[in-house]
């Protein structure tokens, strides 16, 4: 037999590696920004076109590369970050694998321009699908410019799996936030399709957080500072009243590298225990500094997962530090008698000696004195009590009344009992009831052929979804005016989403009197929507737009109707009376598609009598 194991060509191996390193345009942004930071850049520009599908360009003023380094940088496992395996446990750079540029060059058109400060001329290289098309001398400023064009041009299947521009831009913005927050000392600029989205100067950490998430964020932040032999913590957590239903403002940085750690996230949740409502998550922007020898970053190509030597110690220190900050800034209640204002001695009485209290006694007061004989009452008795009636007078004439009208009394009692029986008979209620609620989650009703079981949450979602669609597309919805305008604060990105959906929201019943970059003023809401639910509905809507936008045939109207139906639908665990149950059943089967919820999940199931009989065989 012939040998069947073959060594893959370099361009095939590069495309396979690119499948791990480059998942979407945001992956390219992350790798290029981290390379610019490793090059000691102080100013970095990110230029995006068509959400990264057409162009991703990063320009920095770093130290640049020589002619040889520029050509060698596109080879697999070629890196300047490490020289031996031991260096993996002393990493102070973002990258170390040497796969990023080689993977990007394998699936895109790449143009590299670079120059060192000591060189008079720089180098320009063009690569298409791992093949070097040209390399020549170029006049370029000090630093490096990498332009990635036509991503996945030679892998059409991967390009077809990309989401809409809205979703891809959100992923790019998330990566930009993570890098910009980790390095507040570096100036960043972010441009998309010619418009400037972010312009961040070199600043301190608090200013960087405020510039990214809006000026209103400044009053939400609680500083966290702690330094031990094992761990140094610095950064901010959000106040409990500003918590969100999404995890969009949760950032952990270990040695200036963004990571995801459910275990450490649980430590923050434990510190906020008792301060948050159910379903809400705290905001935090925390920098953790540990010894590089105690962590392992070489776990995943994205390098967002890290293994720690002693996670339990980090958990305890992090939880204690956050809890201490919440108590120190009077966010959480603390038991500290030295700082209780009601136990503090006033300054004027600080040096005065305690004086004995004076006691005054009214010697003429006698509680057993007869009021009739007391001519001069005491000054403490200002009102006279009415003389108490004799107890025998309570029963005067009672016996005669009972003897004279005993028959009438029995007749009245009998009539009362008969009326109560006819109106509130349990038998009549039982016969009229055709539905009942099971586990406060399902509504069970009968059919000619058997039994019908309805999921109350999904059924109500379908009813509300079709109602909202009708209001938006056919007629104007009714709005209820608020007595006082409702002011809600969002980040600039979230406010832009609300502005884009403003017209459709107004068709459902919302009335806006002001829409600024960070504040939204609402004067009217749809009928039946409580004022306390408005912020929850809009947050859910923003989350759905950011995460669940379909790739094709996107309809803002459809998404809005689905999101609002999901927010306002009856929740599982909510008790319904008989009238509400019947109304929900009738409303469901009056819908155009009662079989499925807006998310295409079944709303009810049927059990025939034959199926039930089989259970007893």
mmCIF file of C-alpha atoms in Angstrom, residues 1-192:
data_model
loop_
_atom_site.group_PDB
_atom_site.id
_atom_site.type_symbol
_atom_site.label_atom_id
_atom_site.label_comp_id
_atom_site.label_asym_id
_atom_site.label_seq_id
_atom_site.Cartn_x
_atom_site.Cartn_y
_atom_site.Cartn_z
ATOM 1 C CA UNK A 1 0.000 0.000 0.000
ATOM 2 C CA UNK A 2 1.110 3.561 -0.677
ATOM 3 C CA UNK A 3 1.687 6.034 2.117
ATOM 4 C CA UNK A 4 -1.385 8.121 2.881
ATOM 5 C CA UNK A 5 -0.060 10.743 5.344
ATOM 6 C CA UNK A 6 1.082 13.907 3.627
ATOM 7 C CA UNK A 7 2.513 17.209 4.808
ATOM 8 C CA UNK A 8 0.041 20.008 4.129
ATOM 9 C CA UNK A 9 1.217 22.922 1.966
ATOM 10 C CA UNK A 10 1.862 26.177 3.787
ATOM 11 C CA UNK A 11 -1.085 28.031 2.262
ATOM 12 C CA UNK A 12 -3.471 25.240 3.360
ATOM 13 C CA UNK A 13 -1.991 25.165 6.867
ATOM 14 C CA UNK A 14 -2.319 28.934 7.084
ATOM 15 C CA UNK A 15 -5.988 28.793 6.109
ATOM 16 C CA UNK A 16 -6.624 26.140 8.768
ATOM 17 C CA UNK A 17 -4.881 28.281 11.391
ATOM 18 C CA UNK A 18 -6.860 31.302 10.183
ATOM 19 C CA UNK A 19 -10.067 29.469 11.049
ATOM 20 C CA UNK A 20 -9.038 29.590 14.731
ATOM 21 C CA UNK A 21 -7.408 33.008 14.869
ATOM 22 C CA UNK A 22 -9.663 34.999 12.488
ATOM 23 C CA UNK A 23 -13.325 34.259 13.100
ATOM 24 C CA UNK A 24 -14.723 37.614 11.961
ATOM 25 C CA UNK A 25 -13.488 41.186 11.227
ATOM 26 C CA UNK A 26 -13.361 41.886 14.975
ATOM 27 C CA UNK A 27 -10.639 39.228 15.311
ATOM 28 C CA UNK A 28 -8.476 41.129 12.805
ATOM 29 C CA UNK A 29 -9.046 44.367 14.718
ATOM 30 C CA UNK A 30 -7.970 42.734 17.979
ATOM 31 C CA UNK A 31 -4.759 41.266 16.537
ATOM 32 C CA UNK A 32 -3.693 44.455 14.750
ATOM 33 C CA UNK A 33 -4.409 46.712 17.745
ATOM 34 C CA UNK A 34 -2.424 44.416 20.044
ATOM 35 C CA UNK A 35 0.508 44.404 17.613
ATOM 36 C CA UNK A 36 0.462 48.219 17.605
ATOM 37 C CA UNK A 37 0.529 48.274 21.425
ATOM 38 C CA UNK A 38 3.433 45.810 21.513
ATOM 39 C CA UNK A 39 5.295 48.177 19.155
ATOM 40 C CA UNK A 40 5.195 50.865 21.926
ATOM 41 C CA UNK A 41 2.797 53.111 20.020
ATOM 42 C CA UNK A 42 1.360 56.171 21.767
ATOM 43 C CA UNK A 43 -1.228 56.998 19.076
ATOM 44 C CA UNK A 44 -3.320 54.390 17.247
ATOM 45 C CA UNK A 45 -5.929 54.914 14.528
ATOM 46 C CA UNK A 46 -8.506 52.279 13.579
ATOM 47 C CA UNK A 47 -10.224 52.740 10.192
ATOM 48 C CA UNK A 48 -13.142 50.481 9.233
ATOM 49 C CA UNK A 49 -15.263 50.256 6.073
ATOM 50 C CA UNK A 50 -18.448 48.191 5.746
ATOM 51 C CA UNK A 51 -18.035 46.748 9.259
ATOM 52 C CA UNK A 52 -14.593 45.390 8.354
ATOM 53 C CA UNK A 53 -15.671 43.357 5.326
ATOM 54 C CA UNK A 54 -14.091 45.818 2.894
ATOM 55 C CA UNK A 55 -11.292 47.362 4.976
ATOM 56 C CA UNK A 56 -9.663 47.070 8.394
ATOM 57 C CA UNK A 57 -6.709 49.415 8.788
ATOM 58 C CA UNK A 58 -4.604 50.146 11.877
ATOM 59 C CA UNK A 59 -2.068 52.983 11.822
ATOM 60 C CA UNK A 60 0.360 53.462 14.725
ATOM 61 C CA UNK A 61 3.417 55.570 15.536
ATOM 62 C CA UNK A 62 5.369 52.691 17.067
ATOM 63 C CA UNK A 63 8.957 51.682 16.518
ATOM 64 C CA UNK A 64 8.313 50.105 13.091
ATOM 65 C CA UNK A 65 10.162 47.220 11.404
ATOM 66 C CA UNK A 66 13.238 46.758 9.267
ATOM 67 C CA UNK A 67 13.052 45.363 5.724
ATOM 68 C CA UNK A 68 13.837 41.834 6.904
ATOM 69 C CA UNK A 69 11.423 41.970 9.846
ATOM 70 C CA UNK A 70 8.624 43.275 7.632
ATOM 71 C CA UNK A 71 8.973 40.318 5.273
ATOM 72 C CA UNK A 72 9.472 37.766 8.048
ATOM 73 C CA UNK A 73 6.472 38.954 10.060
ATOM 74 C CA UNK A 74 4.080 37.153 7.677
ATOM 75 C CA UNK A 75 5.698 33.759 8.213
ATOM 76 C CA UNK A 76 4.050 31.273 10.546
ATOM 77 C CA UNK A 77 5.405 31.184 14.111
ATOM 78 C CA UNK A 78 7.660 34.163 13.428
ATOM 79 C CA UNK A 79 7.532 36.549 16.393
ATOM 80 C CA UNK A 80 9.649 39.048 18.279
ATOM 81 C CA UNK A 81 7.776 38.506 21.552
ATOM 82 C CA UNK A 82 9.381 35.291 22.840
ATOM 83 C CA UNK A 83 12.545 33.288 22.142
ATOM 84 C CA UNK A 84 12.080 30.138 24.266
ATOM 85 C CA UNK A 85 9.319 28.150 25.969
ATOM 86 C CA UNK A 86 10.288 29.614 29.354
ATOM 87 C CA UNK A 87 9.261 33.045 28.092
ATOM 88 C CA UNK A 88 5.619 31.880 28.070
ATOM 89 C CA UNK A 89 5.606 32.295 31.857
ATOM 90 C CA UNK A 90 7.080 35.799 31.783
ATOM 91 C CA UNK A 91 4.856 37.409 29.155
ATOM 92 C CA UNK A 92 4.599 41.177 29.121
ATOM 93 C CA UNK A 93 3.319 41.447 25.539
ATOM 94 C CA UNK A 94 -0.076 40.877 23.934
ATOM 95 C CA UNK A 95 0.972 38.427 21.264
ATOM 96 C CA UNK A 96 3.431 35.552 21.343
ATOM 97 C CA UNK A 97 2.203 32.856 18.945
ATOM 98 C CA UNK A 98 3.373 34.433 15.685
ATOM 99 C CA UNK A 99 0.218 33.295 13.886
ATOM 100 C CA UNK A 100 -1.871 36.467 13.549
ATOM 101 C CA UNK A 101 -0.330 38.148 10.490
ATOM 102 C CA UNK A 102 0.264 34.827 8.714
ATOM 103 C CA UNK A 103 -3.386 33.829 9.246
ATOM 104 C CA UNK A 104 -4.714 37.214 8.129
ATOM 105 C CA UNK A 105 -2.533 37.229 5.021
ATOM 106 C CA UNK A 106 -3.845 33.769 4.091
ATOM 107 C CA UNK A 107 -7.467 34.919 3.750
ATOM 108 C CA UNK A 108 -7.255 38.587 2.726
ATOM 109 C CA UNK A 109 -5.414 41.219 0.725
ATOM 110 C CA UNK A 110 -2.856 42.839 3.041
ATOM 111 C CA UNK A 111 -0.861 46.018 2.541
ATOM 112 C CA UNK A 112 1.925 46.724 5.043
ATOM 113 C CA UNK A 113 3.851 50.000 5.280
ATOM 114 C CA UNK A 114 6.449 50.389 8.013
ATOM 115 C CA UNK A 115 9.516 52.466 8.908
ATOM 116 C CA UNK A 116 11.855 52.699 11.868
ATOM 117 C CA UNK A 117 12.882 56.055 13.295
ATOM 118 C CA UNK A 118 16.542 55.528 12.365
ATOM 119 C CA UNK A 119 15.752 54.642 8.722
ATOM 120 C CA UNK A 120 15.295 57.234 5.990
ATOM 121 C CA UNK A 121 12.913 55.093 3.915
ATOM 122 C CA UNK A 122 10.382 52.459 4.841
ATOM 123 C CA UNK A 123 9.086 49.226 3.331
ATOM 124 C CA UNK A 124 5.799 48.472 1.546
ATOM 125 C CA UNK A 125 4.608 44.873 1.069
ATOM 126 C CA UNK A 126 1.468 43.570 -0.655
ATOM 127 C CA UNK A 127 0.257 40.022 -0.010
ATOM 128 C CA UNK A 128 -2.787 38.178 -1.399
ATOM 129 C CA UNK A 129 -3.690 34.767 -0.015
ATOM 130 C CA UNK A 130 -0.199 34.145 1.480
ATOM 131 C CA UNK A 131 1.477 35.087 -1.825
ATOM 132 C CA UNK A 132 3.755 38.120 -1.836
ATOM 133 C CA UNK A 133 2.754 40.289 -4.792
ATOM 134 C CA UNK A 134 5.247 43.116 -4.283
ATOM 135 C CA UNK A 135 7.870 44.413 -1.890
ATOM 136 C CA UNK A 136 9.451 47.800 -2.439
ATOM 137 C CA UNK A 137 10.920 50.851 -0.754
ATOM 138 C CA UNK A 138 8.338 53.414 0.308
ATOM 139 C CA UNK A 139 8.153 56.895 1.779
ATOM 140 C CA UNK A 140 6.073 56.516 4.939
ATOM 141 C CA UNK A 141 6.035 58.066 8.431
ATOM 142 C CA UNK A 142 7.643 56.335 11.388
ATOM 143 C CA UNK A 143 5.521 53.473 12.612
ATOM 144 C CA UNK A 144 3.398 50.824 10.911
ATOM 145 C CA UNK A 145 0.235 50.830 8.816
ATOM 146 C CA UNK A 146 -1.533 47.517 8.122
ATOM 147 C CA UNK A 147 -4.536 47.528 5.748
ATOM 148 C CA UNK A 148 -6.576 44.314 5.479
ATOM 149 C CA UNK A 149 -8.925 44.345 2.479
ATOM 150 C CA UNK A 150 -11.556 41.903 1.198
ATOM 151 C CA UNK A 151 -11.558 39.593 4.191
ATOM 152 C CA UNK A 152 -12.304 35.913 3.358
ATOM 153 C CA UNK A 153 -12.038 36.621 -0.378
ATOM 154 C CA UNK A 154 -10.782 33.061 -0.987
ATOM 155 C CA UNK A 155 -13.128 31.377 1.529
ATOM 156 C CA UNK A 156 -16.654 32.267 0.328
ATOM 157 C CA UNK A 157 -18.317 29.947 2.849
ATOM 158 C CA UNK A 158 -16.762 31.821 5.781
ATOM 159 C CA UNK A 159 -17.718 35.169 4.266
ATOM 160 C CA UNK A 160 -21.340 34.029 3.879
ATOM 161 C CA UNK A 161 -21.461 33.195 7.578
ATOM 162 C CA UNK A 162 -20.723 36.786 8.557
ATOM 163 C CA UNK A 163 -23.646 38.641 10.122
ATOM 164 C CA UNK A 164 -25.085 42.000 9.117
ATOM 165 C CA UNK A 165 -22.988 45.172 9.309
ATOM 166 C CA UNK A 166 -24.756 46.163 12.535
ATOM 167 C CA UNK A 167 -23.728 42.986 14.331
ATOM 168 C CA UNK A 168 -20.181 42.931 12.957
ATOM 169 C CA UNK A 169 -19.659 46.586 13.868
ATOM 170 C CA UNK A 170 -20.825 45.849 17.404
ATOM 171 C CA UNK A 171 -18.220 43.080 17.728
ATOM 172 C CA UNK A 172 -15.526 45.430 16.406
ATOM 173 C CA UNK A 173 -16.621 48.127 18.867
ATOM 174 C CA UNK A 174 -16.465 45.614 21.732
ATOM 175 C CA UNK A 175 -12.887 44.685 20.833
ATOM 176 C CA UNK A 176 -11.974 48.373 20.545
ATOM 177 C CA UNK A 177 -13.445 49.027 24.006
ATOM 178 C CA UNK A 178 -11.447 46.174 25.533
ATOM 179 C CA UNK A 179 -8.144 47.366 24.133
ATOM 180 C CA UNK A 180 -8.801 51.062 24.818
ATOM 181 C CA UNK A 181 -9.844 50.421 28.435
ATOM 182 C CA UNK A 182 -6.750 48.326 29.106
ATOM 183 C CA UNK A 183 -4.433 51.123 27.894
ATOM 184 C CA UNK A 184 -5.713 54.576 28.935
ATOM 185 C CA UNK A 185 -2.216 56.026 28.449
ATOM 186 C CA UNK A 186 -2.493 55.474 24.649
ATOM 187 C CA UNK A 187 -4.517 57.796 22.407
ATOM 188 C CA UNK A 188 -7.041 56.013 20.173
ATOM 189 C CA UNK A 189 -9.199 57.099 17.230
ATOM 190 C CA UNK A 190 -11.912 54.977 15.610
ATOM 191 C CA UNK A 191 -13.448 55.757 12.187
ATOM 192 C CA UNK A 192 -16.214 53.857 10.392
#
